[in-house]
PDB file of C-alpha atoms in Angstrom:
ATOM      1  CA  UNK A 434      51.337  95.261 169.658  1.00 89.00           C
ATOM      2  CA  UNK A 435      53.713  95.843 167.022  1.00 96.00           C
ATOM      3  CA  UNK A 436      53.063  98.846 164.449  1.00 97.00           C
ATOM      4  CA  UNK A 437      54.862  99.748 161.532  1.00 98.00           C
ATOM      5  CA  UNK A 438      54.107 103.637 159.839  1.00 98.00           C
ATOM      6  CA  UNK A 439      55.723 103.665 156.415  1.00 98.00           C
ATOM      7  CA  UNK A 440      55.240 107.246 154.692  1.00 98.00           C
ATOM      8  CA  UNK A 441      56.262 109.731 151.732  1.00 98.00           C
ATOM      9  CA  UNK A 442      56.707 113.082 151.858  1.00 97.00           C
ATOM     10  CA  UNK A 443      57.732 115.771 149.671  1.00 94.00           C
ATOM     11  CA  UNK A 444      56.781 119.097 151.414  1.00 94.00           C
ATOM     12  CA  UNK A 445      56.958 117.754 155.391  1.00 97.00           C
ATOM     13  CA  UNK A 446      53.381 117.738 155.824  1.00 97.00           C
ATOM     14  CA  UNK A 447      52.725 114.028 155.634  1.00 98.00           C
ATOM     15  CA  UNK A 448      56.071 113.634 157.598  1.00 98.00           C
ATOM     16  CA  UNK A 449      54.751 115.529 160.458  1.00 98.00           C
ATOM     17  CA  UNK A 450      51.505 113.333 160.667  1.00 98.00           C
ATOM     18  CA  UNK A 451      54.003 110.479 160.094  1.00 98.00           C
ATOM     19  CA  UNK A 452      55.883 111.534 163.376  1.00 98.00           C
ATOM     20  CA  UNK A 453      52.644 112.549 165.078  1.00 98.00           C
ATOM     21  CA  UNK A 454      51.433 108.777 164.526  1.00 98.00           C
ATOM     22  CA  UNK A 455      54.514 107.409 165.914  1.00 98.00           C
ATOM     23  CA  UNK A 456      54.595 109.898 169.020  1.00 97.00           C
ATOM     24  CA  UNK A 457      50.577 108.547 169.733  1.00 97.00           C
ATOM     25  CA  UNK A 458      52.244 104.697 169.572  1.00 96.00           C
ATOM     26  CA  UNK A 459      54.616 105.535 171.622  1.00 96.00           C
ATOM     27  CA  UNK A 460      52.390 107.176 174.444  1.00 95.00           C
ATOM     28  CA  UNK A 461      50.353 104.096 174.042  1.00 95.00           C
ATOM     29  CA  UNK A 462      53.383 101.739 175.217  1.00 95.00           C
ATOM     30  CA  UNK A 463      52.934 100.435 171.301  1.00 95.00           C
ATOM     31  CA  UNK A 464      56.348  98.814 169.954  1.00 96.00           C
ATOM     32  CA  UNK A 465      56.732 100.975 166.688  1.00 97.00           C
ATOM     33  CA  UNK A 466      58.963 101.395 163.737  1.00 97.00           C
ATOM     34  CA  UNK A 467      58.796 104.441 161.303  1.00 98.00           C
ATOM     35  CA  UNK A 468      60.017 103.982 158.107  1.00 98.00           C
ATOM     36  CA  UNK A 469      60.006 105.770 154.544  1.00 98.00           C
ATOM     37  CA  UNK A 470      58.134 104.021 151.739  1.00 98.00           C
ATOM     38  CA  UNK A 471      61.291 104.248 149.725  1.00 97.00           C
ATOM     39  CA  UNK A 472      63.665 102.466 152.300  1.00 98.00           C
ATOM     40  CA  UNK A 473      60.940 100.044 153.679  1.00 98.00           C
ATOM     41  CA  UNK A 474      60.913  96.354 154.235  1.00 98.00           C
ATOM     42  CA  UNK A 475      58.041  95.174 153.130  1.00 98.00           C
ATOM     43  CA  UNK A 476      58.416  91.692 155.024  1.00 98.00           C
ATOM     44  CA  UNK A 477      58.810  93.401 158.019  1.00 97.00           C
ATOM     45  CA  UNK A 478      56.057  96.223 157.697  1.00 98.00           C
ATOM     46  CA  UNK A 479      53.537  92.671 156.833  1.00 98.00           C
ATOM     47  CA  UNK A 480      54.450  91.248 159.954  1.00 98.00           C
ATOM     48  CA  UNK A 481      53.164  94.446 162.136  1.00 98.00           C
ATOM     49  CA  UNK A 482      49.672  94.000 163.861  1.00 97.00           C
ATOM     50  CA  UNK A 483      48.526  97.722 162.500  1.00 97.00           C
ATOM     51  CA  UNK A 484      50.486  99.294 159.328  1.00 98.00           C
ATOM     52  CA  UNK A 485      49.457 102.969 159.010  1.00 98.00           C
ATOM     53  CA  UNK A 486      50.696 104.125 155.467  1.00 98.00           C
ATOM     54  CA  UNK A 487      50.978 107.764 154.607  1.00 98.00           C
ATOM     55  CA  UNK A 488      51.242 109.758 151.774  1.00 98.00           C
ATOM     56  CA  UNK A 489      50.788 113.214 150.234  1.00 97.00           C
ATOM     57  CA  UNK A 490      48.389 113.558 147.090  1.00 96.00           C
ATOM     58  CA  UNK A 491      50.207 114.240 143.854  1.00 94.00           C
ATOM     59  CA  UNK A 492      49.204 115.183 140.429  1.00 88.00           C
ATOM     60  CA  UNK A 493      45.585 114.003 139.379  1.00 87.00           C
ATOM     61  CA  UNK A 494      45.147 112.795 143.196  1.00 91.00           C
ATOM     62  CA  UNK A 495      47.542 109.730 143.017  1.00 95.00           C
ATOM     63  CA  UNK A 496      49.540 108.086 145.363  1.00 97.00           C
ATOM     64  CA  UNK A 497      53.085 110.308 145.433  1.00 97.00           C
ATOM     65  CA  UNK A 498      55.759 107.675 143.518  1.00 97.00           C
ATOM     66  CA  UNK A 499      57.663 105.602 146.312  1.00 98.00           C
ATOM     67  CA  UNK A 500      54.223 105.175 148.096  1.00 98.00           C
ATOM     68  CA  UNK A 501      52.619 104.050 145.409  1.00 98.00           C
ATOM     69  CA  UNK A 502      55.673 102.067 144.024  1.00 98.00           C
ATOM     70  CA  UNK A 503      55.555 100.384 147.932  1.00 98.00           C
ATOM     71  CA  UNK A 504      52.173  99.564 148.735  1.00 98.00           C
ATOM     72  CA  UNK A 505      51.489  98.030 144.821  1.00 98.00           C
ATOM     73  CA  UNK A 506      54.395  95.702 146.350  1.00 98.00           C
ATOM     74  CA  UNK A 507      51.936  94.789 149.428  1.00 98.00           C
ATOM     75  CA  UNK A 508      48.848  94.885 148.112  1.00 98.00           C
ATOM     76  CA  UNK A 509      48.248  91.701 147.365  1.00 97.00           C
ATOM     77  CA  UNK A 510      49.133  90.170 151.116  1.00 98.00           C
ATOM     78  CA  UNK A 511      47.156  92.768 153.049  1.00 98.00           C
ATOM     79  CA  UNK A 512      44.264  90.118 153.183  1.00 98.00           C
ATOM     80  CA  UNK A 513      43.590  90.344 156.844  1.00 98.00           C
ATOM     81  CA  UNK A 514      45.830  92.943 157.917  1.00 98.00           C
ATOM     82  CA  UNK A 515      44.873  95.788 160.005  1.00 98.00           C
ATOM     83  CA  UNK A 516      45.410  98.906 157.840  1.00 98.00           C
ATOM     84  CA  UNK A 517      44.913 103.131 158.700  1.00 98.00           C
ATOM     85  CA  UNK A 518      45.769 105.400 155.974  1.00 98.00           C
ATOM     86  CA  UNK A 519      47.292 109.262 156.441  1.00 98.00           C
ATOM     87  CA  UNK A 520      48.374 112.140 154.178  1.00 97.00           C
ATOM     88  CA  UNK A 521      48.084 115.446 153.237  1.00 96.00           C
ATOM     89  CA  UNK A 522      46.330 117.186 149.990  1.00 95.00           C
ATOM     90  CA  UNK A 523      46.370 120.539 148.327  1.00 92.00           C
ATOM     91  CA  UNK A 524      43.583 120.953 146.135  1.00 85.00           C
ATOM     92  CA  UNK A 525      40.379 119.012 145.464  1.00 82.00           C
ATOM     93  CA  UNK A 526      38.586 117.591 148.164  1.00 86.00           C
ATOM     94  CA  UNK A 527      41.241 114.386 149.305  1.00 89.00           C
ATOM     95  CA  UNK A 528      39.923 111.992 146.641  1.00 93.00           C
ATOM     96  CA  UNK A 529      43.281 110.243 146.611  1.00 95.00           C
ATOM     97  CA  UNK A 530      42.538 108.903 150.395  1.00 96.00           C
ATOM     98  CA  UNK A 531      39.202 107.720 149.160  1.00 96.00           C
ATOM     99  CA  UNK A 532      40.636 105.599 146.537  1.00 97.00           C
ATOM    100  CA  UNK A 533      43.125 104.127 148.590  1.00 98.00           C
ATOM    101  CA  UNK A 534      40.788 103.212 151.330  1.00 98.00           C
ATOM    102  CA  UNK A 535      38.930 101.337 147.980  1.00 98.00           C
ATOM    103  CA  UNK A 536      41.764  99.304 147.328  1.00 98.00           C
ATOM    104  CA  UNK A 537      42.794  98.702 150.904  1.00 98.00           C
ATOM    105  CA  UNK A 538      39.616  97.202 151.390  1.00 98.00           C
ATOM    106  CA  UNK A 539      39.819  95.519 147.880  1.00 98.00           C
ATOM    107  CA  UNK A 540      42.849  93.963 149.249  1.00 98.00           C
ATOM    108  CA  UNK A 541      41.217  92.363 152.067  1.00 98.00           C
ATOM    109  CA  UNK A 542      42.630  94.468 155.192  1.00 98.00           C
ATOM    110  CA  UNK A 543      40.354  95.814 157.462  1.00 98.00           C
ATOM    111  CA  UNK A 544      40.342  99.856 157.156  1.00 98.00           C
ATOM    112  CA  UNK A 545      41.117 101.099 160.714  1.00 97.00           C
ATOM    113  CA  UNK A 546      40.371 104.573 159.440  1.00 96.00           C
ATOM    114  CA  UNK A 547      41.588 107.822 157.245  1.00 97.00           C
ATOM    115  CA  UNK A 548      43.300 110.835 158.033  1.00 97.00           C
ATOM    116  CA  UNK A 549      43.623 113.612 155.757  1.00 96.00           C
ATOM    117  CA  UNK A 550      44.913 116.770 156.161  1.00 97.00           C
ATOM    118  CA  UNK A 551      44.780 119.665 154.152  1.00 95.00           C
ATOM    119  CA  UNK A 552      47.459 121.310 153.436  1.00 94.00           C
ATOM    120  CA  UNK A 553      49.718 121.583 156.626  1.00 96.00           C
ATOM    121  CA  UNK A 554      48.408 119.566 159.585  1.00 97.00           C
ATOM    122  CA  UNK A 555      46.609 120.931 162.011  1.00 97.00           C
ATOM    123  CA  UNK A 556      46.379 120.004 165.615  1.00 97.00           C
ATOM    124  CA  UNK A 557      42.737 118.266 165.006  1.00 97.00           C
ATOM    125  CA  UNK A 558      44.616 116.908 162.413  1.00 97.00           C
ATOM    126  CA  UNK A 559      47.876 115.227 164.767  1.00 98.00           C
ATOM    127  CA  UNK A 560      45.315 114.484 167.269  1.00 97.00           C
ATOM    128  CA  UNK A 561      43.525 112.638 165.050  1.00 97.00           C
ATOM    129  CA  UNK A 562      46.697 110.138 163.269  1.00 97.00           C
ATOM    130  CA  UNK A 563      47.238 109.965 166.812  1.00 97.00           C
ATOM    131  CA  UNK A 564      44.417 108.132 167.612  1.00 96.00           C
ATOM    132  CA  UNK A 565      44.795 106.405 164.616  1.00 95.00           C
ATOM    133  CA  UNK A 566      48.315 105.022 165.798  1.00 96.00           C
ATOM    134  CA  UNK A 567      46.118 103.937 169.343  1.00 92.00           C
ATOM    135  CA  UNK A 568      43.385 101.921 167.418  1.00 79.00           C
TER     136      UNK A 568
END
């Protein structure tokens, strides 16, 4: 099973849940790649049979700029796709996640499931995009 994670970070928080994911894949025998949003391929992130996407929460609980920039570019061929969403938040209660797991499933992917952390990622928290990265 081939899994691409393709993440933004600006503080290291998502980054760490980014790396956690990849370390669960790995453990799982799972062929993944790990990417930034910034310096991904979308062609090659589509062709992965689970894309986990990651980002941190920015400004009025929006998608931080590469991330957003990056998955507006897949959106519209996720129809089918298996799709699990990570990031990290510092105020509010994680809306950002919620919205994205609206237009995930707006896209037509099926929504493996969530993760959010707040603020720094605890180890519930890398246990759980760990998992994610096994679905």
């Amino acid at each position: 099973m081939k899994l691409a994670i393709v993440y933004a970070s600006t503080t290291g928080n998502t980054e760490s849940l980014a790396n956690a994911a990849a370390q669960g894949a790995k453990d799982a025998g799972r062929d993944v790649s790990i990417v930034t949003a910034d310096s991904a391929d979308s062609a090659d992130v589509l062709s992965a049979d689970l894309i986990l996407l990651g980002s941190p929460a920015m400004g009025a609980e929006q998608l931080e700029d590469s991330m957003e920039t990056f998955f507006s570019g897949i959106e519209g061929s996720l129809s089918g796709k298996k799709v699990g969403l990570f990031g990290s938040y510092d105020w509010g209660e994680g809306q950002w996640i919620s919205d994205w797991s609206d237009r995930v499933t707006s896209a037509g992917a099926t929504l493996v499931n969530a993760v959010k952390a707040h603020l720094a990622p605890e180890d519930a928290d890398l246990e759980a995009v760990k998992q994610l990265a096994q679905a």
